């Protein structure tokens, strides 16, 4: 029996590859002869490069860049197995995990390092890009990324504005005279976005994702106003108003900067990962798919990895079992999208810290249990 194991990471505990291996161990305990296919997933956020590089037998290139708070960090981008397509994961250069919680500051954090990764790839001859958006520490509307690629963002005195979302409130002019021409004339970009939120407003980048990056309610208001100013000026300059465009609010508004200045099409991150990992081909003759994520709740329906997998698998009539660290509110409607059953791996009262440190063992145990049940349901030995 072929079982596809296609989980997202458990943020704060395990990478998607580690999750997949722990699930495989449990499956093999219950069914030693099972054929397992491990396809670590991602949704545009952290782990997207690893997932696509592994699935396509590509490689990674490391580059020192300016981190979200200007300190140097070692970031990397992926070159897929075709040797042509680059995957730029913004979280690698400008991600939340790069900053300890007490130092997070979306007023100052910049996407400059993401722009440096793109420039490095352009300098090395690459012209086909997947831009993976999510898991950012930033709320700068992608301004740092644009600056790294030659765009000049100026205040009323003609001086470059500083780094971060806050500085966008002083922006009055955009000067594209030094903009990297290779972007428009020679390259193509697919944006793989972990969310579809707009650039500004109550559902926008600042209000919805600012708080997880350390923004207080006052900062959220200031950041939303600053992004609105930026969106107004981008619209005047490019003719593209990103204010309410779906996905423009991904990665602190980086999605909006790409939509305004890059020849790019926007897709759900999970759909790009499903396509590049050829998940559908693997599902064709599978009898079951097991997916999972750190927390499954109402948010899962808005395009998280297990949701995309359930949609793909249900079209092919393959049952989908979801194993998650915690199962929150609002999961009932997920069954309508093709999830067969959803399980928390926690097996008794314990703290979050304990659950997170015991994730591999708990995953293996739960996978064994669900496979035993699955086999019993088939009424005959396989
Ligand atoms: N082993 C675990 N046991 C219990 N809860 C866990 C475990 N691992 C992670 N979590 C919970 O899941 C949360 C992370 O959820 P998840 O991994 O789904 O990422 P996310 O923040 O929803 O982002 P995304 O799905 O876009 O990557 C953690 O903050 C924690 O509350
Ligand atoms: O980076 C972020 O702001 C979130 O992951 C949404 O894209």
Short mmCIF file of N, CA, C and O in Angstrom, two decimals, residues 199-245:
data_model
loop_
_atom_site.label_atom_id
_atom_site.label_comp_id
_atom_site.label_asym_id
_atom_site.label_seq_id
_atom_site.Cartn_x
_atom_site.Cartn_y
_atom_site.Cartn_z
N UNK A 199 -2.79 44.88 1.05
CA UNK A 199 -1.66 45.68 1.53
C UNK A 199 -2.03 46.45 2.82
O UNK A 199 -1.29 46.42 3.78
N UNK A 200 -3.18 47.11 2.78
CA UNK A 200 -3.58 47.98 3.91
C UNK A 200 -5.01 47.70 4.36
O UNK A 200 -5.72 46.93 3.72
N UNK A 201 -5.40 48.36 5.45
CA UNK A 201 -6.76 48.24 5.97
C UNK A 201 -6.83 47.18 7.05
O UNK A 201 -5.83 46.55 7.41
N UNK A 202 -8.06 46.95 7.56
CA UNK A 202 -8.22 46.02 8.70
C UNK A 202 -7.76 44.60 8.41
O UNK A 202 -7.38 43.88 9.33
N UNK A 203 -7.79 44.17 7.16
CA UNK A 203 -7.29 42.83 6.82
C UNK A 203 -5.88 42.89 6.25
O UNK A 203 -5.37 41.89 5.73
N UNK A 204 -5.26 44.05 6.32
CA UNK A 204 -3.96 44.25 5.67
C UNK A 204 -2.78 43.76 6.50
O UNK A 204 -2.93 43.26 7.62
N UNK A 205 -1.59 43.94 5.91
CA UNK A 205 -0.36 43.42 6.51
C UNK A 205 -0.17 43.88 7.96
O UNK A 205 0.12 43.07 8.84
N UNK A 206 -0.34 45.17 8.22
CA UNK A 206 -0.01 45.71 9.54
C UNK A 206 -0.98 45.22 10.61
O UNK A 206 -0.56 44.79 11.69
N UNK A 207 -2.28 45.30 10.30
CA UNK A 207 -3.27 44.93 11.32
C UNK A 207 -3.25 43.43 11.61
O UNK A 207 -3.37 43.01 12.75
N UNK A 208 -3.12 42.62 10.59
CA UNK A 208 -3.25 41.17 10.81
C UNK A 208 -1.93 40.55 11.26
O UNK A 208 -1.92 39.71 12.16
N UNK A 209 -0.82 40.96 10.66
CA UNK A 209 0.45 40.27 10.96
C UNK A 209 1.45 41.12 11.74
O UNK A 209 2.47 40.60 12.19
N UNK A 210 1.16 42.43 11.91
CA UNK A 210 2.07 43.30 12.68
C UNK A 210 2.27 42.81 14.11
O UNK A 210 3.41 42.71 14.59
N UNK A 211 1.18 42.47 14.81
CA UNK A 211 1.34 42.08 16.22
C UNK A 211 2.29 40.89 16.42
O UNK A 211 3.09 40.88 17.36
N UNK A 212 2.27 39.90 15.53
CA UNK A 212 3.16 38.74 15.73
C UNK A 212 4.63 39.13 15.53
O UNK A 212 5.54 38.38 15.91
N UNK A 213 4.86 40.32 14.95
CA UNK A 213 6.24 40.78 14.73
C UNK A 213 6.66 41.78 15.81
O UNK A 213 7.72 42.39 15.71
N UNK A 214 5.78 41.98 16.79
CA UNK A 214 6.12 42.86 17.91
C UNK A 214 5.46 44.22 17.86
O UNK A 214 5.82 45.10 18.65
N UNK A 215 4.51 44.43 16.97
CA UNK A 215 3.86 45.75 16.88
C UNK A 215 2.81 45.92 17.98
O UNK A 215 1.98 45.03 18.18
N UNK A 216 2.86 47.06 18.67
CA UNK A 216 1.81 47.42 19.62
C UNK A 216 0.63 47.99 18.81
O UNK A 216 0.80 48.31 17.62
N UNK A 217 -0.55 48.17 19.43
CA UNK A 217 -1.68 48.75 18.67
C UNK A 217 -1.33 50.11 18.05
O UNK A 217 -1.74 50.42 16.93
N UNK A 218 -0.54 50.92 18.75
CA UNK A 218 -0.15 52.23 18.20
C UNK A 218 0.76 52.05 16.98
O UNK A 218 0.64 52.75 15.98
N UNK A 219 1.67 51.10 17.09
CA UNK A 219 2.56 50.84 15.95
C UNK A 219 1.77 50.34 14.74
O UNK A 219 2.05 50.73 13.61
N UNK A 220 0.79 49.49 15.01
CA UNK A 220 -0.02 48.94 13.92
C UNK A 220 -0.67 50.08 13.14
O UNK A 220 -0.63 50.12 11.91
N UNK A 221 -1.24 51.05 13.88
CA UNK A 221 -1.89 52.19 13.23
C UNK A 221 -0.89 53.00 12.40
O UNK A 221 -1.15 53.37 11.26
N UNK A 222 0.28 53.25 13.00
CA UNK A 222 1.31 54.04 12.30
C UNK A 222 1.80 53.29 11.06
O UNK A 222 2.01 53.89 9.99
N UNK A 223 1.97 51.98 11.19
CA UNK A 223 2.47 51.19 10.05
C UNK A 223 1.45 51.14 8.92
O UNK A 223 1.80 51.24 7.74
N UNK A 224 0.17 51.02 9.28
CA UNK A 224 -0.86 50.99 8.25
C UNK A 224 -0.91 52.33 7.50
O UNK A 224 -1.05 52.36 6.27
N UNK A 225 -0.76 53.42 8.24
CA UNK A 225 -0.76 54.75 7.60
C UNK A 225 0.47 54.89 6.70
O UNK A 225 0.39 55.43 5.58
N UNK A 226 1.62 54.40 7.18
CA UNK A 226 2.86 54.52 6.39
C UNK A 226 2.75 53.69 5.10
O UNK A 226 3.15 54.13 4.03
N UNK A 227 2.18 52.48 5.23
CA UNK A 227 2.00 51.65 4.02
C UNK A 227 1.00 52.27 3.05
O UNK A 227 1.14 52.14 1.83
N UNK A 228 0.00 52.96 3.59
CA UNK A 228 -0.98 53.63 2.72
C UNK A 228 -0.28 54.73 1.91
O UNK A 228 -0.49 54.87 0.70
N UNK A 229 0.59 55.49 2.58
CA UNK A 229 1.36 56.53 1.87
C UNK A 229 2.21 55.90 0.77
O UNK A 229 2.27 56.39 -0.37
N UNK A 230 2.85 54.77 1.11
CA UNK A 230 3.70 54.07 0.14
C UNK A 230 2.87 53.58 -1.05
O UNK A 230 3.25 53.76 -2.22
N UNK A 231 1.71 53.00 -0.74
CA UNK A 231 0.85 52.48 -1.82
C UNK A 231 0.37 53.62 -2.72
O UNK A 231 0.31 53.46 -3.95
N UNK A 232 0.05 54.77 -2.14
CA UNK A 232 -0.39 55.93 -2.94
C UNK A 232 0.72 56.34 -3.91
O UNK A 232 0.48 56.58 -5.10
N UNK A 233 1.95 56.41 -3.39
CA UNK A 233 3.08 56.85 -4.23
C UNK A 233 3.45 55.80 -5.28
O UNK A 233 3.80 56.13 -6.41
N UNK A 234 3.36 54.51 -4.90
CA UNK A 234 3.62 53.45 -5.89
C UNK A 234 2.59 53.53 -7.01
O UNK A 234 2.92 53.36 -8.19
N UNK A 235 1.33 53.80 -6.63
CA UNK A 235 0.27 53.88 -7.65
C UNK A 235 0.53 55.05 -8.59
O UNK A 235 0.38 54.92 -9.82
N UNK A 236 0.97 56.18 -8.04
CA UNK A 236 1.25 57.35 -8.88
C UNK A 236 2.42 57.04 -9.82
O UNK A 236 2.44 57.47 -10.97
N UNK A 237 3.38 56.25 -9.32
CA UNK A 237 4.58 55.99 -10.11
C UNK A 237 4.38 54.88 -11.15
O UNK A 237 4.84 54.99 -12.28
N UNK A 238 3.70 53.80 -10.75
CA UNK A 238 3.61 52.62 -11.64
C UNK A 238 2.24 52.47 -12.29
O UNK A 238 2.08 51.67 -13.22
N UNK A 239 1.24 53.17 -11.75
CA UNK A 239 -0.14 52.99 -12.24
C UNK A 239 -0.81 51.77 -11.62
O UNK A 239 -1.94 51.44 -11.96
N UNK A 240 -0.10 51.08 -10.69
CA UNK A 240 -0.69 49.89 -10.06
C UNK A 240 -1.00 50.22 -8.60
O UNK A 240 -0.09 50.50 -7.81
N UNK A 241 -2.29 50.18 -8.26
CA UNK A 241 -2.70 50.46 -6.88
C UNK A 241 -2.79 49.14 -6.12
O UNK A 241 -3.68 48.34 -6.37
N UNK A 242 -1.84 48.92 -5.24
CA UNK A 242 -1.79 47.62 -4.55
C UNK A 242 -2.62 47.58 -3.27
O UNK A 242 -2.74 46.53 -2.65
N UNK A 243 -3.19 48.73 -2.89
CA UNK A 243 -3.85 48.84 -1.58
C UNK A 243 -4.70 47.61 -1.21
O UNK A 243 -4.59 47.09 -0.11
N UNK A 244 -5.56 47.20 -2.16
CA UNK A 244 -6.51 46.13 -1.82
C UNK A 244 -6.30 44.87 -2.65
O UNK A 244 -7.17 44.01 -2.70
N UNK A 245 -5.14 44.76 -3.27
CA UNK A 245 -4.90 43.57 -4.11
C UNK A 245 -4.65 42.34 -3.24
O UNK A 245 -3.87 42.41 -2.27
#
